[in-house]
mmCIF file of C-alpha atoms in Angstrom:
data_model
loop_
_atom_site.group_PDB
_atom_site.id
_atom_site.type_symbol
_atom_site.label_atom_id
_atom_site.label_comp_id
_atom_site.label_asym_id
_atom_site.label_seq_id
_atom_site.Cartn_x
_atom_site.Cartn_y
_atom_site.Cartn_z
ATOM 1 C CA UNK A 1 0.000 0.000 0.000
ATOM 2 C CA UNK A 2 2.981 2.066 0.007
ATOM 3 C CA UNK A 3 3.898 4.483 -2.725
ATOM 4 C CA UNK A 4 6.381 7.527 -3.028
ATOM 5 C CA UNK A 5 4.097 10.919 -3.793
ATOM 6 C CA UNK A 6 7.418 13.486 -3.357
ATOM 7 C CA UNK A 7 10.630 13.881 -1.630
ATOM 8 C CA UNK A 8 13.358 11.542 -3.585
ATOM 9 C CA UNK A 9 16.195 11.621 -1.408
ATOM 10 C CA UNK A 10 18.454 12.485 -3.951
ATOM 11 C CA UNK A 11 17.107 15.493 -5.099
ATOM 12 C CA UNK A 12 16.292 16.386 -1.542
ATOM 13 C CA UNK A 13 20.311 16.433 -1.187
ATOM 14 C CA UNK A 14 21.055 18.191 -4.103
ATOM 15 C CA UNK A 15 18.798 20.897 -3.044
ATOM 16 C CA UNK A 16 20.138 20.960 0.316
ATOM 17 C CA UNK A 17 23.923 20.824 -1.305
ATOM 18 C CA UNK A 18 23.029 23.643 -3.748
ATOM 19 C CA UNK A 19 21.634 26.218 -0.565
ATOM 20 C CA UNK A 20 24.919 25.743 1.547
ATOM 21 C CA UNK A 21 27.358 25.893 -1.834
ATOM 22 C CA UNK A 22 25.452 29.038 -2.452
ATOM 23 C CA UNK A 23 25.456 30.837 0.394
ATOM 24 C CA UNK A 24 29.228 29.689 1.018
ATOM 25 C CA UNK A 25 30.024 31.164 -2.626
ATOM 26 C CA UNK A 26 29.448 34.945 -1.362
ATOM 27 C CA UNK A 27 27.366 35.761 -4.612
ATOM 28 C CA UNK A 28 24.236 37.430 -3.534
ATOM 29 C CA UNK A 29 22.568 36.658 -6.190
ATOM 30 C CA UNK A 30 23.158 33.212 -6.515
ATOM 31 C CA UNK A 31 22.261 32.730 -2.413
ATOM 32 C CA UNK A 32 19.030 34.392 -3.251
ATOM 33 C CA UNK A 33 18.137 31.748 -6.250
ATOM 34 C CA UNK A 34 19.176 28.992 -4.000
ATOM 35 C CA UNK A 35 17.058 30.087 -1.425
ATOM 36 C CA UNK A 36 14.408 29.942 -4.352
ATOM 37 C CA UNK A 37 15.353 27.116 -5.689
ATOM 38 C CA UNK A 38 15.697 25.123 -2.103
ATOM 39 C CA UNK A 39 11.618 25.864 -1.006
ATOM 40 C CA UNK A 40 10.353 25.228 -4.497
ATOM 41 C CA UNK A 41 12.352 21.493 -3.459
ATOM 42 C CA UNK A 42 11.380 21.295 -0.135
ATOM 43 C CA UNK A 43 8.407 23.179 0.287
ATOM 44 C CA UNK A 44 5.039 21.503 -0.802
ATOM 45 C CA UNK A 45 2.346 23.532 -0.612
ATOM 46 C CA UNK A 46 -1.673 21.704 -0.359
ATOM 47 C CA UNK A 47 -5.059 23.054 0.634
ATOM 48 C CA UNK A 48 -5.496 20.794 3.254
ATOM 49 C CA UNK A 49 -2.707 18.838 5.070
ATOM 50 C CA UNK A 50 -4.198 15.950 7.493
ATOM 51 C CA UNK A 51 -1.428 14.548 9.786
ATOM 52 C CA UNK A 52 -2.452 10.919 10.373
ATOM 53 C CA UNK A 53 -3.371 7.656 7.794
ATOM 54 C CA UNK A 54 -5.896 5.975 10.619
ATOM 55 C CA UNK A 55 -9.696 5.601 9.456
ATOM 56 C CA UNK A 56 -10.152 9.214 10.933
ATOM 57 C CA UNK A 57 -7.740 10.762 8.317
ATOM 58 C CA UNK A 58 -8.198 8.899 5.378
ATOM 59 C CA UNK A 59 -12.251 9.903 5.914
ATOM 60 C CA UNK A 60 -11.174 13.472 6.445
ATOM 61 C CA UNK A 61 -9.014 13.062 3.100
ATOM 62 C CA UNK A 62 -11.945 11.497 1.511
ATOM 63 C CA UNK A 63 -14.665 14.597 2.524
ATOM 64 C CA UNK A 64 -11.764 17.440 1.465
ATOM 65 C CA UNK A 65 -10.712 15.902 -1.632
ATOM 66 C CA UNK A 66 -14.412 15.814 -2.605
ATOM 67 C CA UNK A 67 -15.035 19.221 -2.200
ATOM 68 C CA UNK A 68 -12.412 20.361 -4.756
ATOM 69 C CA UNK A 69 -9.348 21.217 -2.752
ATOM 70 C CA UNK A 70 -5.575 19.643 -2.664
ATOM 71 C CA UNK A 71 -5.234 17.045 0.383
ATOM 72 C CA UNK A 72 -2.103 15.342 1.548
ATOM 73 C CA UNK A 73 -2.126 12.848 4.676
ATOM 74 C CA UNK A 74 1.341 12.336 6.169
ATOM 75 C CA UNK A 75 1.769 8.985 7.561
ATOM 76 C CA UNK A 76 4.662 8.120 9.299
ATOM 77 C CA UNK A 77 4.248 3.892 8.710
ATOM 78 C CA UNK A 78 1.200 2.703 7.037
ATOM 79 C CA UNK A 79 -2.341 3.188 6.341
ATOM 80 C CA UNK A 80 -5.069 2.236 8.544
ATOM 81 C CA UNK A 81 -3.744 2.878 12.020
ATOM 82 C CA UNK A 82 -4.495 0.142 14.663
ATOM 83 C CA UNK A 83 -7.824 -0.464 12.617
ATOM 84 C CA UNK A 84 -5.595 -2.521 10.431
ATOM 85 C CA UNK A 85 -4.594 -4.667 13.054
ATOM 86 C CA UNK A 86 -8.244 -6.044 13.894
ATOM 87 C CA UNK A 87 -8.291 -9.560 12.897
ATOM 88 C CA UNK A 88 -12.096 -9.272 12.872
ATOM 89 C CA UNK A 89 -14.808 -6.262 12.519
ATOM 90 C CA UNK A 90 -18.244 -6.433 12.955
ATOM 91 C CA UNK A 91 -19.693 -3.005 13.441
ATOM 92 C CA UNK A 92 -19.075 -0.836 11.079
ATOM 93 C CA UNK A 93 -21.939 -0.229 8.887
ATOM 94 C CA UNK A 94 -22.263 -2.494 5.497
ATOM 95 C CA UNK A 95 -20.214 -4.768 6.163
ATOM 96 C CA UNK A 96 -21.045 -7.816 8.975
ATOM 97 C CA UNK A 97 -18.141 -8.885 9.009
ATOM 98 C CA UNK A 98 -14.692 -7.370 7.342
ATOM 99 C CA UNK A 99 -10.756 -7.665 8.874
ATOM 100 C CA UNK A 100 -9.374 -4.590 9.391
ATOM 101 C CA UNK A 101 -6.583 -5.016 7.419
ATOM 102 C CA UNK A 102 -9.329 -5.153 4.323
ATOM 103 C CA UNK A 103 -11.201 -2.390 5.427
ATOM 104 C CA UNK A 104 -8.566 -0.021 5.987
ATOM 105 C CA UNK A 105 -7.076 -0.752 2.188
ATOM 106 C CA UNK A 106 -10.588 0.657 1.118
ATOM 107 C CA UNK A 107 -10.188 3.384 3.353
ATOM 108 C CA UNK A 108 -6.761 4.178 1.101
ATOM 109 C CA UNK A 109 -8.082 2.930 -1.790
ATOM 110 C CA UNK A 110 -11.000 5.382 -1.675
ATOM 111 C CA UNK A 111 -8.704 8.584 -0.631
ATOM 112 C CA UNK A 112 -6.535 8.287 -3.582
ATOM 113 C CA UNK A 113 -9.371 7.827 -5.866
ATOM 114 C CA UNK A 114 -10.946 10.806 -4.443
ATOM 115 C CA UNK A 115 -7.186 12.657 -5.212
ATOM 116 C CA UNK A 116 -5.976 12.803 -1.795
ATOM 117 C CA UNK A 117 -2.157 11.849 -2.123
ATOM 118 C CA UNK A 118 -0.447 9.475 0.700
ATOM 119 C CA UNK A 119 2.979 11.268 1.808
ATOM 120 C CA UNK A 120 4.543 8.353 3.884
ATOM 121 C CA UNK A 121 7.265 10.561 6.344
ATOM 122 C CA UNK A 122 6.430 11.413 9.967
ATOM 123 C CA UNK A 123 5.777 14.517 10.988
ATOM 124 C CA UNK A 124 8.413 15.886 13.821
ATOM 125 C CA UNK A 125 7.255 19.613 14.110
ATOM 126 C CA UNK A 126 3.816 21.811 13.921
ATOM 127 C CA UNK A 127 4.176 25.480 13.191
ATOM 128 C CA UNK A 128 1.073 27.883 13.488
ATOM 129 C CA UNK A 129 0.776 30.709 11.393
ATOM 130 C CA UNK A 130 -1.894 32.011 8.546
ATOM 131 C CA UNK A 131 -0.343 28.965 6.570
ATOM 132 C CA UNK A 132 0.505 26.000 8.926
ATOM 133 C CA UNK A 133 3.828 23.890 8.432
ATOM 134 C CA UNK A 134 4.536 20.547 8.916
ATOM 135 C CA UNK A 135 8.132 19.551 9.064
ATOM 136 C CA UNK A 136 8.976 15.660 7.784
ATOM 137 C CA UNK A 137 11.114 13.287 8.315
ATOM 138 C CA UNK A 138 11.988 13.292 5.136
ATOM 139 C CA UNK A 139 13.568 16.943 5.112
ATOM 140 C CA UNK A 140 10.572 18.527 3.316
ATOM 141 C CA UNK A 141 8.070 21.090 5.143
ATOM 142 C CA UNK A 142 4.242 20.742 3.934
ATOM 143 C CA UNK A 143 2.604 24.032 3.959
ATOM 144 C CA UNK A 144 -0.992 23.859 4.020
ATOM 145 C CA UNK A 145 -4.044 26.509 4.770
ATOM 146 C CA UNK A 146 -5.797 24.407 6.965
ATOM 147 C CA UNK A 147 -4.379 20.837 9.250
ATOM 148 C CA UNK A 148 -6.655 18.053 10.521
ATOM 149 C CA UNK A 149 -4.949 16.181 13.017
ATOM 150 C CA UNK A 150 -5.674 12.553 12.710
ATOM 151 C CA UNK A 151 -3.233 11.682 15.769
ATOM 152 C CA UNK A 152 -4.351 8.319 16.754
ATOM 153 C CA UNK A 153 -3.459 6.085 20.131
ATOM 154 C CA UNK A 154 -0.330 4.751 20.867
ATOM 155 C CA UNK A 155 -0.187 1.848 23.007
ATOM 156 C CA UNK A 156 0.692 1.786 26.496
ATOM 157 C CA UNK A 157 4.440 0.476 27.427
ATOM 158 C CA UNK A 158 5.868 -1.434 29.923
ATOM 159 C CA UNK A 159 8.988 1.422 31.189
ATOM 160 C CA UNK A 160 11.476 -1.344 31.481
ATOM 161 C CA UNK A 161 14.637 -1.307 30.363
ATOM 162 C CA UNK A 162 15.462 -2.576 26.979
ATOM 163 C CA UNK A 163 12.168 -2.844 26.019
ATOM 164 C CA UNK A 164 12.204 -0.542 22.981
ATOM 165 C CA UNK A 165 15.071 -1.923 21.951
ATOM 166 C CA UNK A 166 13.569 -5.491 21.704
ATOM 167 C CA UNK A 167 10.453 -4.617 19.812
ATOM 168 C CA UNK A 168 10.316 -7.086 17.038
ATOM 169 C CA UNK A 169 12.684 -9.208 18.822
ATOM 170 C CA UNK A 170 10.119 -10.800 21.420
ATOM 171 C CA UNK A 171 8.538 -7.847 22.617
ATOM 172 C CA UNK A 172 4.951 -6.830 20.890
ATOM 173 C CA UNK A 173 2.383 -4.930 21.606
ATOM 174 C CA UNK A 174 0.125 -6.065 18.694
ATOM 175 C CA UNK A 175 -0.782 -9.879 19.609
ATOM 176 C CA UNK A 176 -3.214 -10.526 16.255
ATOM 177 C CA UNK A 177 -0.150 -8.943 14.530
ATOM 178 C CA UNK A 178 2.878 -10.769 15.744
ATOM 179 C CA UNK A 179 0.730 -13.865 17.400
ATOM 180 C CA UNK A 180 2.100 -16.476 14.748
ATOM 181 C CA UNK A 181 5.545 -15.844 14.936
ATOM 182 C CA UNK A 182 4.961 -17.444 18.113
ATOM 183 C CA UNK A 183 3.544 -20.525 17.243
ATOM 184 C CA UNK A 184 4.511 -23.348 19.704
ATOM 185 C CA UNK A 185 6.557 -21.019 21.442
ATOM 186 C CA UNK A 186 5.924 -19.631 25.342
ATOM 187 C CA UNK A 187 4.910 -16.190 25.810
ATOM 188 C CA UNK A 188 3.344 -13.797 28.196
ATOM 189 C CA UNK A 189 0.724 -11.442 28.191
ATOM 190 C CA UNK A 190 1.576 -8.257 30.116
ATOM 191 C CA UNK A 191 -1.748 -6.909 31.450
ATOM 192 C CA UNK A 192 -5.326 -7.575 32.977
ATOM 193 C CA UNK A 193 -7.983 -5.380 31.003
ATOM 194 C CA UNK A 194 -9.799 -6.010 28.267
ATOM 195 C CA UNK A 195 -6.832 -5.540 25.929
ATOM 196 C CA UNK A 196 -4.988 -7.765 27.973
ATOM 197 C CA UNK A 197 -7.791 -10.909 27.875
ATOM 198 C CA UNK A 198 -8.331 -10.351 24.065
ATOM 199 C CA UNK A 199 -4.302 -10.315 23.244
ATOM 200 C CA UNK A 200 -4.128 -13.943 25.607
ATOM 201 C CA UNK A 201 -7.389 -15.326 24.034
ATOM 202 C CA UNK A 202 -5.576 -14.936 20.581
ATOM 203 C CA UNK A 203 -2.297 -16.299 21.432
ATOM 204 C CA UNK A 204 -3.858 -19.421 23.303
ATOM 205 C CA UNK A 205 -4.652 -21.457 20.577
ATOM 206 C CA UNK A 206 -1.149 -20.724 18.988
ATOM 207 C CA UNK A 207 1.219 -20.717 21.828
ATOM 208 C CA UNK A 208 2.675 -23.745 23.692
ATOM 209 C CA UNK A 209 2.439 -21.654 27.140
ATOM 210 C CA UNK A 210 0.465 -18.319 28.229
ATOM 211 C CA UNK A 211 1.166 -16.337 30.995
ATOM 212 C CA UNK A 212 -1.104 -13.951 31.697
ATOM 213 C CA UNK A 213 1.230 -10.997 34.289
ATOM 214 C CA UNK A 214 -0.341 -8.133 35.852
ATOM 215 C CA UNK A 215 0.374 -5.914 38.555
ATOM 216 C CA UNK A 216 -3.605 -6.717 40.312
ATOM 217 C CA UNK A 217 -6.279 -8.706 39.542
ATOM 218 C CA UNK A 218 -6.740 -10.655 36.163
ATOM 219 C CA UNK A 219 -9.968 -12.041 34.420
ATOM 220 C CA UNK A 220 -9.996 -16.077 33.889
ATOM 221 C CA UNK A 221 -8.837 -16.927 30.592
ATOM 222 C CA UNK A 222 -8.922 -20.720 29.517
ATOM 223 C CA UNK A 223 -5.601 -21.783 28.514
ATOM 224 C CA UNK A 224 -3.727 -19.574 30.704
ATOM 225 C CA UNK A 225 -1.723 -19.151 33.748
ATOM 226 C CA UNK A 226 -2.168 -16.323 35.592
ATOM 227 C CA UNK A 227 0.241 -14.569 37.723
ATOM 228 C CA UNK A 228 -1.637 -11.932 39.746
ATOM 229 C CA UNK A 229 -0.321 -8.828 41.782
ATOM 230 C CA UNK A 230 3.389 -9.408 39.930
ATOM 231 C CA UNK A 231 5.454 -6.682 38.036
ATOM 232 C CA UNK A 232 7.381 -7.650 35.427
ATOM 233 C CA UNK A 233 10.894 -5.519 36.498
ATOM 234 C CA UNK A 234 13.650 -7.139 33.373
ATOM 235 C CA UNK A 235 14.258 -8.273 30.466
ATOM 236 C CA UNK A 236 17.177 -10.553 29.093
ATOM 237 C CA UNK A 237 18.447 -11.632 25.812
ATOM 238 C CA UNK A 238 18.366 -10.190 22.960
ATOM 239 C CA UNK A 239 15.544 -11.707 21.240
ATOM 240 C CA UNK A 240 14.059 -12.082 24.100
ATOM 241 C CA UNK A 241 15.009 -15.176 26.777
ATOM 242 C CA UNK A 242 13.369 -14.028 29.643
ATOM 243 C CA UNK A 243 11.465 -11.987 32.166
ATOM 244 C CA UNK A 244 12.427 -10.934 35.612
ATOM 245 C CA UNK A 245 9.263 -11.061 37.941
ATOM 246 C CA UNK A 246 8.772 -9.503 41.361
ATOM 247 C CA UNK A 247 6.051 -10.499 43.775
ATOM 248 C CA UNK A 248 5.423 -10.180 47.424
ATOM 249 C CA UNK A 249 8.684 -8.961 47.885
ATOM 250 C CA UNK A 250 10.350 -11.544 45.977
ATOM 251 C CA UNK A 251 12.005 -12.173 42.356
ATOM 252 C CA UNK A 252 11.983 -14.834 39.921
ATOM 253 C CA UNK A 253 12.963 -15.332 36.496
ATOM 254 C CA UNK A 254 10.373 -16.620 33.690
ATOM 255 C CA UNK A 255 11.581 -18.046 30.492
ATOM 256 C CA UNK A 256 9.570 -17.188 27.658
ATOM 257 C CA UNK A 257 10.341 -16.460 23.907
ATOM 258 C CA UNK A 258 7.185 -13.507 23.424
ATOM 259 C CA UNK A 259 6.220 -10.814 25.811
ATOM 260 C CA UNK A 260 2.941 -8.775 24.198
ATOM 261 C CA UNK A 261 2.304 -5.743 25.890
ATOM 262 C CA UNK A 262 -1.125 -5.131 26.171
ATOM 263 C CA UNK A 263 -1.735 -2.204 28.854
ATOM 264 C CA UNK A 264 -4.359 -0.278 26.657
ATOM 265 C CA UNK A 265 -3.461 2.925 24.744
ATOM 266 C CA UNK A 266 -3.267 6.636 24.774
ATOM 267 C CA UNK A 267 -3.314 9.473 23.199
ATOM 268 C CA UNK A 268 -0.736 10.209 20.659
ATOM 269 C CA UNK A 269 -0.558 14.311 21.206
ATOM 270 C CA UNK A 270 3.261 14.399 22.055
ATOM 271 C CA UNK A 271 3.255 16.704 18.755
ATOM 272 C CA UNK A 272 0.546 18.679 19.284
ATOM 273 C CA UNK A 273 0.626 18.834 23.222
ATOM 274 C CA UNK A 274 1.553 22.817 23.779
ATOM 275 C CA UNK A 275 -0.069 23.532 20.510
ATOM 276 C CA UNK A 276 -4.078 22.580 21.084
ATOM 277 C CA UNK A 277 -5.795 22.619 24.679
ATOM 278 C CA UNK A 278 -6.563 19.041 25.505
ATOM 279 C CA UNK A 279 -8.788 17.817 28.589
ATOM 280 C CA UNK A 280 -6.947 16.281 31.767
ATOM 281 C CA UNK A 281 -6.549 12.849 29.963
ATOM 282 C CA UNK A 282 -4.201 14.479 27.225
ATOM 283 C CA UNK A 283 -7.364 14.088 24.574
ATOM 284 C CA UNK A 284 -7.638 17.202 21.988
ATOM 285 C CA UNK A 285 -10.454 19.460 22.944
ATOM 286 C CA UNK A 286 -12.835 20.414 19.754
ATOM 287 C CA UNK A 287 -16.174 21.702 18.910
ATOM 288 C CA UNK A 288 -18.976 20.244 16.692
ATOM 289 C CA UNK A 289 -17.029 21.051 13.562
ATOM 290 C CA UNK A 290 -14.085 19.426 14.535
ATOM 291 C CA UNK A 291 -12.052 22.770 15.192
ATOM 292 C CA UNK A 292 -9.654 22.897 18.014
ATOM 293 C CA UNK A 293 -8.507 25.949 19.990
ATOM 294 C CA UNK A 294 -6.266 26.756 16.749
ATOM 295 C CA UNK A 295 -7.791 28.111 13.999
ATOM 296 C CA UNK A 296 -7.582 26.299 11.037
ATOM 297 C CA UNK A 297 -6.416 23.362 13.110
ATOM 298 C CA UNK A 298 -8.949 20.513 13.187
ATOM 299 C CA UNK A 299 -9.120 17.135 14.902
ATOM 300 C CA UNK A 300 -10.715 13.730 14.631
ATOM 301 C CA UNK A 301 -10.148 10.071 15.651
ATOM 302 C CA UNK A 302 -9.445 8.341 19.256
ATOM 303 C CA UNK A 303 -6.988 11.611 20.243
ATOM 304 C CA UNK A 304 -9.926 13.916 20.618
ATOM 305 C CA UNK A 305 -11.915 13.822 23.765
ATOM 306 C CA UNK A 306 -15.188 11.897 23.254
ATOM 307 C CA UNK A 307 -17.174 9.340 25.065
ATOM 308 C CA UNK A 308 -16.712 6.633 22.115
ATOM 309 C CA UNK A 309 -13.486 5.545 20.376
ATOM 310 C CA UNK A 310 -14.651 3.038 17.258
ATOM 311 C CA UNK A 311 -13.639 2.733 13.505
ATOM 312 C CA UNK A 312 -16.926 4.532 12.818
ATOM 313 C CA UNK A 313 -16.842 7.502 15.034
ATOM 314 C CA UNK A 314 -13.066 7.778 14.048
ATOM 315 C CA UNK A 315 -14.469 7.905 10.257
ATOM 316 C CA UNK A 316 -17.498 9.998 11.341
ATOM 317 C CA UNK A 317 -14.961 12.534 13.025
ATOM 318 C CA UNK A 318 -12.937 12.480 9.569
ATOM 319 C CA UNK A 319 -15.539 13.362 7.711
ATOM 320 C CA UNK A 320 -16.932 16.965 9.491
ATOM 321 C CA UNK A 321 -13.159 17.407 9.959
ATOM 322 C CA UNK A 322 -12.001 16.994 6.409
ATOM 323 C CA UNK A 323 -15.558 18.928 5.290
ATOM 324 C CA UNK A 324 -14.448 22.133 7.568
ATOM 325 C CA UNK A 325 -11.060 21.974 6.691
ATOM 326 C CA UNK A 326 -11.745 22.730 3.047
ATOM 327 C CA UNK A 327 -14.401 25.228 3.718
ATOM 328 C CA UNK A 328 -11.495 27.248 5.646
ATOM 329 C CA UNK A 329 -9.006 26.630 3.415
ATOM 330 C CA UNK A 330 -10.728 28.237 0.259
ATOM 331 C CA UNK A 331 -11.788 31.091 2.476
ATOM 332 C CA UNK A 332 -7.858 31.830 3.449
ATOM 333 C CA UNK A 333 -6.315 30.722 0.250
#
């Protein structure tokens, strides 16, 4: 699903090669063209810019495109956010059943057909202004007239050592995603909501062994052991060999070959946090169309504060979001 839409590396180079040879050369003429030259490369300038390729943004990209302006949605790894990861969905209108995976394709399928273009890059800085800039990854700077922020969750982690650096190499925190790797194999479940039971009642049927580890109370799961009122405290080997448990006052090492990390999700505003007012939860604060305390900055998805975080109120957010975005950016073009 991925395609490149702008920003070759090479020429990204060249143009950054070209401003510094420029200005070095003392010419003030030539420094000025550079400069010229260097934002008609970097610079790329849409109607509406929609940070975010969840079901929320690629609705919002959907509504914009379809009411005549330019869209771009940044994405910093693939379409269809965590939606993609659902093995199974079942309430989301017109379809009774669908995986998420499937679903969210349509979702990107449908934006592009509508013209929205997928820039794959993530966005590292938000600058308000009468145009608002977006600063990639990539080196390149999107300038658009009006920004939908799509943000997403994240999902919870663990705060142990070493765990970021073993993600992919035991440590998960997707279990329908990474599950069969696993097959045979002993693993744990880090966790005791409703995240938590779902990742274990996945893995069950796959795994030799399933330890279900949480800090209080966990829910019966059939298959499982659990290990209640324990904190997971290490991790050793690299993939993973192990897990360092403390309980009562005491430690213990667990051998297992998985650990999926399953301790819920939150908001992903880390970008946004000083720029928007968000409620005491970190969730982006909006009105009924969608606008934020910005103007010209709108939100939708599971990062603004609502009662309800599904595929369909994520898409249902997109779609006021994208329709209001376009309406302002036409009136400030």
């Amino acid at each position: 699903m991925k395609e490149k839409v702008f920003g070759k590396r090479a020429e990204n180079l060249f143009s950054t090669n070209f401003l510094r040879r420029a200005k070095e050369s003392g010419n003030v003429a030539l420094d000025k063209f550079g400069r010229v030259w260097y934002t008609f490369c970097m610079e790329k300038r849409f109607d509406v810019g929609i940070v975010g390729g969840g079901p929320a943004g690629l609705s919002a990209a959907i509504y914009a495109a379809r009411s005549g302006v330019t869209v771009a949605v940044i994405e910093a790894l693939y379409t269809g956010g965590v939606a993609s990861t659902t093995p199974t969905v079942e309430n989301y209108p017109g379809f009774a059943s669908i995986d998420g995976f499937t679903l969210a394709q349509k979702m990107h399928e449908h934006a592009q057909a509508c013209g929205a273009q997928i820039v794959y890059a993530k966005a590292e800085k938000i600058e308000d202004g009468e145009k608002k800039r977006v600063m990639l990854s990539s080196g390149e700077t999107l300038v658009c007239g009006a920004l939908v922020l799509a943000l997403g969750n994240e999902p919870r982690k663990l705060g142990v050592a070493g765990e970021a650096a073993l993600l992919g190499a035991g440590v998960s925190y997707c279990a329908t995603c990474d599950g069969n790797f696993f097959r045979g194999r002993r693993v744990a479940v880090a966790g005791g909501g409703t995240n938590a039971v779902s990742a274990a009642e996945y893995l069950v049927p796959l795994a030799e062994k399933v330890y279900m580890i949480h800090g209080g109370k966990i829910p019966d799961v059939e298959g499982t052991e659990k290990m209640e009122h324990t904190e997971i405290i290490a991790l050793s080997g690299n993939p993973l060999q192990s897990l360092t448990l403390s309980c009562a006052g005491k430690t213990r090492d667990l051998g297992v070959d998985g650990l999926f990390v399953s301790l819920g999700y939150k908001p992903a505003v880390e970008l946004v946090r000083e720029l928007v007012r968000t409620d005491e939860y970190g969730y982006i604060l909006c009105d009924e169309k969608m606008q934020t305390s910005k103007e010209g900055i709108f939100a939708a998805g599971d990062a603004r504060s609502k009662p309800l975080r599904q595929i369909v109120t994520a898409a249902s957010d997109g779609a006021i979001a994208g329709q209001f975005a376009a309406v302002y950016a036409r009136r400030h073009r």
